[in-house]
CSV table of N, CA and C in Angstrom, one decimal:
chain,number,residue,atom,x,y,z
A,293,MET,N,-12.8,82.7,-36.8
A,293,MET,CA,-12.2,81.8,-35.7
A,293,MET,C,-13.4,81.2,-34.9
A,294,ILE,N,-13.5,80.1,-34.4
A,294,ILE,CA,-14.1,79.3,-33.9
A,294,ILE,C,-14.1,79.3,-32.2
A,295,LYS,N,-15.1,79.1,-31.6
A,295,LYS,CA,-14.9,79.1,-30.4
A,295,LYS,C,-14.8,77.6,-29.9
A,296,MET,N,-13.9,77.3,-29.3
A,296,MET,CA,-14.3,75.3,-28.4
A,296,MET,C,-14.9,75.7,-27.4
A,297,ASP,N,-16.2,75.2,-27.6
A,297,ASP,CA,-16.6,74.4,-26.5
A,297,ASP,C,-16.7,73.4,-25.4
A,298,LYS,N,-16.1,74.7,-24.4
A,298,LYS,CA,-15.9,73.9,-23.2
A,298,LYS,C,-16.6,72.7,-22.3
A,299,LYS,N,-17.6,72.6,-22.4
A,299,LYS,CA,-18.6,72.0,-22.1
A,299,LYS,C,-18.5,70.1,-22.9
A,300,GLY,N,-17.9,70.8,-23.9
A,300,GLY,CA,-17.8,69.8,-25.0
A,300,GLY,C,-16.7,68.8,-25.3
A,301,GLN,N,-15.3,69.4,-23.8
A,301,GLN,CA,-14.1,69.3,-24.5
A,301,GLN,C,-14.2,68.9,-22.9
A,302,LEU,N,-14.4,69.0,-21.8
A,302,LEU,CA,-14.6,68.0,-20.8
A,302,LEU,C,-15.4,66.7,-20.9
A,303,SER,N,-16.7,67.5,-21.2
A,303,SER,CA,-17.4,65.3,-21.8
A,303,SER,C,-16.2,64.4,-22.2
A,304,ALA,N,-15.6,64.8,-23.1
A,304,ALA,CA,-14.7,63.9,-24.0
A,304,ALA,C,-13.5,63.5,-23.1
A,305,GLU,N,-12.6,64.6,-22.3
A,305,GLU,CA,-11.8,64.0,-21.5
A,305,GLU,C,-12.7,63.3,-20.5
A,306,PHE,N,-13.5,64.1,-20.2
A,306,PHE,CA,-14.5,63.0,-19.0
A,306,PHE,C,-14.5,61.3,-19.2
A,307,ILE,N,-15.1,61.1,-20.4
A,307,ILE,CA,-14.6,60.0,-21.4
A,307,ILE,C,-13.9,59.2,-21.7
A,308,LEU,N,-12.2,59.8,-21.8
A,308,LEU,CA,-11.3,59.3,-22.1
A,308,LEU,C,-10.1,59.0,-20.6
A,309,LEU,N,-11.2,59.9,-19.5
A,309,LEU,CA,-10.3,59.0,-17.9
A,309,LEU,C,-11.2,57.8,-17.3
A,310,VAL,N,-12.3,57.9,-17.8
A,310,VAL,CA,-13.1,56.9,-17.3
A,310,VAL,C,-13.0,55.5,-18.3
A,311,GLY,N,-13.0,55.9,-19.6
A,311,GLY,CA,-12.7,54.6,-20.3
A,311,GLY,C,-10.9,53.9,-19.8
A,312,PHE,N,-9.9,55.2,-19.7
A,312,PHE,CA,-9.0,54.4,-18.8
A,312,PHE,C,-9.0,53.6,-17.5
A,313,ILE,N,-9.8,54.6,-16.7
A,313,ILE,CA,-9.6,54.0,-15.5
A,313,ILE,C,-10.5,52.6,-15.2
A,314,LEU,N,-11.8,52.3,-17.0
A,314,LEU,CA,-11.8,50.9,-16.9
A,314,LEU,C,-11.2,49.7,-17.5
A,315,VAL,N,-10.3,50.3,-17.8
A,315,VAL,CA,-9.2,49.3,-19.1
A,315,VAL,C,-8.6,49.3,-17.6
A,316,ILE,N,-7.8,49.7,-16.8
A,316,ILE,CA,-7.1,48.8,-15.5
A,316,ILE,C,-7.6,48.4,-14.4
A,317,VAL,N,-9.1,48.3,-14.6
A,317,VAL,CA,-10.0,47.6,-13.0
A,317,VAL,C,-9.8,46.7,-13.8
A,318,LEU,N,-10.6,46.2,-15.3
A,318,LEU,CA,-10.5,44.8,-16.4
A,318,LEU,C,-9.5,43.7,-16.1
A,319,ILE,N,-8.2,44.9,-16.0
A,319,ILE,CA,-6.6,44.0,-16.3
A,319,ILE,C,-6.7,43.5,-15.2
A,320,PHE,N,-6.7,44.6,-13.9
A,320,PHE,CA,-6.4,43.9,-12.2
A,320,PHE,C,-7.2,42.9,-11.8
A,321,ALA,N,-8.8,42.9,-12.2
A,321,ALA,CA,-9.8,42.1,-12.0
A,321,ALA,C,-9.4,40.1,-12.4
A,322,SER,N,-9.3,40.8,-14.0
A,322,SER,CA,-8.5,40.0,-14.4
A,322,SER,C,-7.4,38.2,-13.7
A,323,ILE,N,-6.8,39.5,-13.3
A,323,ILE,CA,-5.7,39.0,-12.4
A,323,ILE,C,-6.0,38.6,-10.9
A,324,ALA,N,-7.2,38.7,-10.5
A,324,ALA,CA,-6.8,38.6,-8.5
A,324,ALA,C,-8.1,37.7,-9.2
A,325,GLY,N,-8.8,37.4,-10.6
A,325,GLY,CA,-9.7,36.2,-10.5
A,325,GLY,C,-9.4,34.8,-10.4
A,326,ASP,N,-8.2,34.7,-11.2
A,326,ASP,CA,-7.5,34.0,-11.5
A,326,ASP,C,-7.3,33.4,-9.9
A,327,GLN,N,-6.4,34.0,-9.6
A,327,GLN,CA,-6.3,34.0,-8.0
A,327,GLN,C,-7.3,33.3,-7.0
A,328,SER,N,-7.6,34.3,-6.8
A,328,SER,CA,-9.0,33.9,-6.4
A,328,SER,C,-9.6,32.6,-6.3
A,329,GLU,N,-9.5,32.2,-7.7
A,329,GLU,CA,-10.0,30.6,-7.5
A,329,GLU,C,-9.0,29.8,-7.1
A,330,VAL,N,-7.8,30.0,-7.4
A,330,VAL,CA,-7.0,28.9,-6.6
A,330,VAL,C,-6.4,28.9,-5.3
A,331,ASN,N,-7.0,30.5,-4.7
A,331,ASN,CA,-6.9,30.0,-2.7
A,331,ASN,C,-8.0,29.6,-2.9
A,332,SER,N,-9.6,29.4,-3.7
A,332,SER,CA,-10.8,29.1,-3.1
A,332,SER,C,-10.8,27.5,-3.0
A,333,VAL,N,-10.1,26.8,-4.3
A,333,VAL,CA,-9.8,25.5,-4.1
A,333,VAL,C,-8.7,25.0,-3.2
A,334,VAL,N,-7.8,25.8,-3.5
A,334,VAL,CA,-6.5,25.2,-2.0
A,334,VAL,C,-7.1,25.3,-1.0
A,335,ALA,N,-7.8,25.8,-0.3
A,335,ALA,CA,-8.7,26.4,1.0
A,335,ALA,C,-9.5,25.6,1.3
A,336,SER,N,-10.7,24.7,0.2
A,336,SER,CA,-11.1,24.0,0.7
A,336,SER,C,-10.5,22.7,0.7
A,337,ALA,N,-9.1,22.0,-0.1
A,337,ALA,CA,-8.6,20.8,-0.2
A,337,ALA,C,-8.1,21.0,1.2
A,338,LYS,N,-7.7,21.9,1.9
A,338,LYS,CA,-6.7,21.6,3.0
A,338,LYS,C,-8.1,21.4,4.0
A,339,GLN,N,-9.2,22.4,4.3
A,339,GLN,CA,-9.7,21.9,5.4
A,339,GLN,C,-10.6,20.9,5.0
A,340,GLY,N,-11.3,20.0,3.4
A,340,GLY,CA,-11.2,18.5,3.7
A,340,GLY,C,-10.4,17.6,4.5
A,341,ALA,N,-9.6,18.1,4.2
A,341,ALA,CA,-8.2,17.0,4.8
A,341,ALA,C,-8.2,16.7,6.1
A,342,SER,N,-8.2,18.3,7.0
A,342,SER,CA,-8.2,18.7,7.8
A,342,SER,C,-9.2,18.2,8.9
A,343,GLU,N,-10.5,17.8,7.9
A,343,GLU,CA,-11.6,17.2,8.8
A,343,GLU,C,-11.3,16.1,8.7
A,344,ALA,N,-11.6,15.6,7.5
A,344,ALA,CA,-11.1,14.3,7.5
A,344,ALA,C,-9.6,13.1,8.5
A,345,VAL,N,-8.8,13.9,9.2
A,345,VAL,CA,-8.1,13.6,10.1
A,345,VAL,C,-8.4,14.2,10.9
A,346,SER,N,-9.4,14.8,11.8
A,346,SER,CA,-9.3,14.9,12.9
A,346,SER,C,-10.7,14.1,13.1
A,347,GLU,N,-11.5,13.2,12.2
A,347,GLU,CA,-12.3,12.4,12.3
A,347,GLU,C,-12.5,11.4,13.0
A,348,ARG,N,-11.1,11.3,12.4
A,348,ARG,CA,-10.2,9.9,13.1
A,348,ARG,C,-10.2,10.1,14.3
A,349,VAL,N,-9.4,11.0,14.7
A,349,VAL,CA,-9.2,10.9,15.9
A,349,VAL,C,-10.5,11.2,16.7
A,350,PHE,N,-11.6,12.0,16.7
A,350,PHE,CA,-12.4,11.3,17.5
A,350,PHE,C,-13.3,10.0,17.0
A,351,VAL,N,-13.2,9.2,16.1
A,351,VAL,CA,-13.9,8.3,16.3
A,351,VAL,C,-13.3,7.1,16.8
A,352,ASN,N,-11.8,6.9,16.3
A,352,ASN,CA,-10.5,5.8,16.8
A,352,ASN,C,-9.7,7.2,18.0
A,353,ASN,N,-10.1,7.2,19.2
A,353,ASN,CA,-9.1,8.0,20.0
A,353,ASN,C,-8.1,6.9,20.3
A,354,THR,N,-7.8,6.2,20.5
A,354,THR,CA,-6.8,5.5,20.4
A,354,THR,C,-5.4,6.0,18.7
A,355,ALA,N,-6.4,6.6,18.3
A,355,ALA,CA,-5.1,6.6,17.4
A,355,ALA,C,-4.5,8.2,17.6
A,356,THR,N,-2.7,8.1,16.9
A,356,THR,CA,-2.0,8.7,17.0
A,356,THR,C,-2.7,10.5,16.3
A,357,PRO,N,-3.0,11.6,17.1
A,357,PRO,CA,-2.8,12.3,15.8
A,357,PRO,C,-2.4,13.0,14.7
A,358,VAL,N,-2.7,13.0,13.6
A,358,VAL,CA,-1.6,13.6,12.6
A,358,VAL,C,-2.7,15.3,11.8
A,359,ARG,N,-1.4,15.6,11.9
A,359,ARG,CA,-2.0,17.1,11.6
A,359,ARG,C,-1.6,17.4,9.6
A,360,VAL,N,-2.5,18.7,9.6
A,360,VAL,CA,-2.2,18.8,8.2
A,360,VAL,C,-0.9,20.2,8.1
A,361,THR,N,0.5,19.7,7.8
A,361,THR,CA,1.3,20.8,7.7
A,361,THR,C,1.7,21.5,6.9
A,362,THR,N,1.5,21.2,5.2
A,362,THR,CA,1.9,22.3,4.7
A,362,THR,C,0.8,21.9,3.2
A,363,VAL,N,0.5,22.6,2.3
A,363,VAL,CA,-0.1,22.8,1.1
A,363,VAL,C,0.5,23.7,0.1
A,364,THR,N,1.5,22.3,-0.5
A,364,THR,CA,1.8,23.4,-2.5
A,364,THR,C,0.6,23.2,-3.2
A,365,VAL,N,1.5,24.7,-3.8
A,365,VAL,CA,0.7,24.4,-5.5
A,365,VAL,C,1.5,24.5,-6.4
A,366,THR,N,1.7,23.4,-7.3
A,366,THR,CA,2.5,23.6,-8.6
A,366,THR,C,1.2,23.8,-9.8
A,367,GLY,N,2.4,24.2,-10.8
A,367,GLY,CA,1.7,23.7,-12.7
A,367,GLY,C,1.1,24.8,-12.7
A,368,ASN,N,1.1,25.4,-14.0
A,368,ASN,CA,0.2,26.6,-14.7
A,368,ASN,C,-1.2,26.8,-15.4
A,369,GLU,N,-1.4,25.2,-16.3
A,369,GLU,CA,-2.9,25.1,-16.1
A,369,GLU,C,-2.9,23.4,-15.4
A,370,ASN,N,-2.9,23.2,-15.2
A,370,ASN,CA,-2.5,21.9,-15.0
A,370,ASN,C,-2.4,21.8,-13.2
A,371,LYS,N,-2.7,22.1,-12.4
A,371,LYS,CA,-2.3,22.5,-11.3
A,371,LYS,C,-2.4,21.7,-10.2
A,372,THR,N,-1.1,20.9,-9.1
A,372,THR,CA,-1.6,20.0,-8.4
A,372,THR,C,-0.9,20.2,-7.2
A,373,ILE,N,-1.9,20.1,-6.6
A,373,ILE,CA,-2.1,20.6,-4.9
A,373,ILE,C,-1.9,19.2,-4.0
A,374,GLN,N,-0.7,19.7,-3.5
A,374,GLN,CA,0.6,19.1,-2.5
A,374,GLN,C,-0.3,18.9,-1.2
A,375,ILE,N,-1.0,17.8,-0.2
A,375,ILE,CA,-1.6,18.4,1.1
A,375,ILE,C,-0.3,17.4,1.8
A,376,ARG,N,0.4,17.8,2.7
A,376,ARG,CA,1.5,16.7,3.2
A,376,ARG,C,1.2,16.9,4.8
A,377,LEU,N,0.7,15.8,5.0
A,377,LEU,CA,0.4,15.1,7.1
A,377,LEU,C,1.8,15.4,7.3
A,378,SER,N,1.5,15.2,8.6
A,378,SER,CA,1.9,15.0,9.6
A,378,SER,C,3.0,13.7,9.9
A,379,LYS,N,2.2,12.5,9.5
A,379,LYS,CA,3.1,11.4,10.2
A,379,LYS,C,2.2,10.4,8.8
A,380,THR,N,3.2,8.8,8.1
A,380,THR,CA,2.6,8.2,7.4
A,380,THR,C,1.7,7.6,8.0
A,381,ILE,N,0.2,7.7,7.0
A,381,ILE,CA,-1.0,6.9,6.7
A,381,ILE,C,-1.7,5.9,6.5
A,382,SER,N,-2.6,5.0,6.9
A,382,SER,CA,-2.9,4.1,5.8
A,382,SER,C,-2.7,4.3,4.4
A,383,PRO,N,-3.1,3.0,3.2
A,383,PRO,CA,-3.2,3.2,2.7
A,383,PRO,C,-4.9,3.6,2.3
A,384,GLU,N,-5.5,3.1,3.2
A,384,GLU,CA,-7.4,3.6,3.1
A,384,GLU,C,-7.4,4.7,3.6
A,385,PHE,N,-6.3,4.9,4.3
A,385,PHE,CA,-6.9,6.1,5.7
A,385,PHE,C,-6.7,7.3,4.6
A,386,LYS,N,-5.1,7.2,3.3
A,386,LYS,CA,-4.9,8.5,2.7
A,386,LYS,C,-5.8,8.3,1.6
A,387,ASN,N,-6.9,7.4,1.1
A,387,ASN,CA,-7.7,7.2,0.0
A,387,ASN,C,-8.8,8.4,0.6
A,388,PHE,N,-9.6,7.7,2.7
A,388,PHE,CA,-10.6,8.5,3.3
A,388,PHE,C,-10.0,10.5,2.7
A,389,VAL,N,-9.3,10.7,3.2
A,389,VAL,CA,-8.6,12.4,3.2
A,389,VAL,C,-8.8,12.9,1.7
A,390,LEU,N,-7.8,11.7,0.9
A,390,LEU,CA,-8.0,12.3,-0.6
A,390,LEU,C,-9.8,13.2,-1.2
A,391,ASN,N,-9.9,11.6,-0.7
A,391,ASN,CA,-12.1,11.8,-1.2
A,391,ASN,C,-12.2,13.2,-0.5
A,392,SER,N,-12.0,13.3,0.9
A,392,SER,CA,-13.2,14.2,1.8
A,392,SER,C,-12.4,15.7,1.2
A,393,SER,N,-10.6,15.7,0.7
A,393,SER,CA,-10.6,17.1,0.2
A,393,SER,C,-11.0,17.3,-1.4
A,394,LEU,N,-11.1,16.1,-1.9
A,394,LEU,CA,-11.8,16.3,-3.8
A,394,LEU,C,-13.4,16.5,-3.0
A,395,ASN,N,-14.6,15.8,-2.3
A,395,ASN,CA,-15.7,16.3,-2.2
A,395,ASN,C,-15.6,17.6,-1.8
A,396,ALA,N,-14.8,18.4,-0.8
A,396,ALA,CA,-14.8,19.9,-0.3
A,396,ALA,C,-14.8,20.3,-1.8
A,397,VAL,N,-13.7,20.2,-2.5
A,397,VAL,CA,-13.9,21.2,-3.5
A,397,VAL,C,-14.7,21.1,-4.2
A,398,ASP,N,-14.7,19.8,-4.6
A,398,ASP,CA,-16.2,19.3,-5.4
A,398,ASP,C,-17.8,20.4,-4.9
A,399,ASP,N,-17.6,20.7,-4.3
A,399,ASP,CA,-18.9,21.2,-3.4
A,399,ASP,C,-18.5,22.5,-3.7
A,400,LEU,N,-17.7,23.2,-4.7
A,400,LEU,CA,-17.8,24.7,-4.7
A,400,LEU,C,-18.2,24.9,-5.9
A,401,GLY,N,-18.7,24.1,-6.9
A,401,GLY,CA,-19.2,23.7,-8.1
A,401,GLY,C,-18.4,23.5,-8.9
A,402,PHE,N,-16.9,23.1,-9.3
A,402,PHE,CA,-16.0,22.4,-10.4
A,402,PHE,C,-16.3,21.1,-10.5
A,403,ASN,N,-15.8,20.7,-11.9
A,403,ASN,CA,-17.1,19.3,-12.2
A,403,ASN,C,-15.8,18.7,-11.8
A,404,ARG,N,-16.3,17.2,-11.1
A,404,ARG,CA,-15.2,16.3,-10.5
A,404,ARG,C,-15.5,14.9,-11.7
A,405,THR,N,-13.9,15.0,-12.2
A,405,THR,CA,-14.0,13.3,-12.8
A,405,THR,C,-12.8,12.7,-12.7
A,406,GLY,N,-13.0,11.3,-11.1
A,406,GLY,CA,-12.2,10.8,-10.7
A,406,GLY,C,-11.7,11.8,-9.4
A,407,ASN,N,-9.9,12.0,-9.9
A,407,ASN,CA,-9.3,12.5,-8.5
A,407,ASN,C,-9.2,13.8,-9.3
A,408,VAL,N,-9.9,14.3,-10.3
A,408,VAL,CA,-9.2,15.3,-11.0
A,408,VAL,C,-10.5,16.3,-11.2
A,409,ILE,N,-10.3,17.5,-10.6
A,409,ILE,CA,-11.5,18.7,-10.0
A,409,ILE,C,-10.9,19.9,-11.7
A,410,THR,N,-12.1,19.5,-12.0
A,410,THR,CA,-12.0,20.9,-13.8
A,410,THR,C,-12.6,22.1,-13.7
A,411,SER,N,-11.9,23.1,-13.7
A,411,SER,CA,-12.6,24.9,-13.4
A,411,SER,C,-12.9,25.4,-15.3
A,412,ASN,N,-13.7,26.6,-15.0
A,412,ASN,CA,-12.8,27.3,-16.9
A,412,ASN,C,-11.9,27.4,-17.3
A,413,ARG,N,-10.6,27.4,-16.0
A,413,ARG,CA,-9.9,27.6,-16.3
A,413,ARG,C,-8.2,26.6,-16.1
A,414,TYR,N,-8.7,25.9,-14.8
A,414,TYR,CA,-8.1,25.0,-14.4
A,414,TYR,C,-7.6,23.5,-14.2
A,415,GLN,N,-7.2,22.9,-14.4
A,415,GLN,CA,-7.1,21.3,-13.7
A,415,GLN,C,-6.4,21.4,-12.7
A,416,TYR,N,-7.1,20.7,-11.5
A,416,TYR,CA,-6.3,20.6,-10.4
A,416,TYR,C,-6.4,19.2,-9.7
A,417,THR,N,-5.1,18.5,-9.7
A,417,THR,CA,-5.0,16.9,-9.5
A,417,THR,C,-4.8,17.0,-7.5
A,418,ILE,N,-5.1,16.6,-6.9
A,418,ILE,CA,-5.2,16.6,-5.6
A,418,ILE,C,-4.3,15.4,-4.7
A,419,THR,N,-3.2,15.5,-4.3
A,419,THR,CA,-2.2,14.4,-3.6
A,419,THR,C,-1.9,14.4,-2.1
A,420,ILE,N,-2.2,13.4,-2.0
A,420,ILE,CA,-1.7,13.5,-0.5
A,420,ILE,C,-0.4,12.7,-0.2
A,421,VAL,N,-0.1,13.6,0.6
A,421,VAL,CA,1.7,13.3,0.8
A,421,VAL,C,2.0,13.2,2.3
A,422,PRO,N,2.9,12.1,3.3
A,422,PRO,CA,3.2,10.9,3.1
A,422,PRO,C,2.2,9.7,3.0
């Protein structure tokens, strides 16, 4: 009868356990990585829009304040980020807010082509309403 080498069995069990844990960590990391990118883009877009509407009040003290009320994200591969403002603004100012949001997201290091931000995973389109 052959004796089992306890050290060898322990090493094999340890390798299996570490491999199993590594697989679980990699699965959760891939899920968290996608969500982290979307959260970063949304936060930057909102920050850019907030800075633009704040700048309007600082430059023109007779202007009524406008706030960023909500930010929603829709879509799977092609995501649309909709930034809703508290009041209707002029088309020129809306374009200024949009460019400020796009520049803020562009500063994260993604590729910008016109009004579309492209990452390795998604394409983001930002819209300003109303």
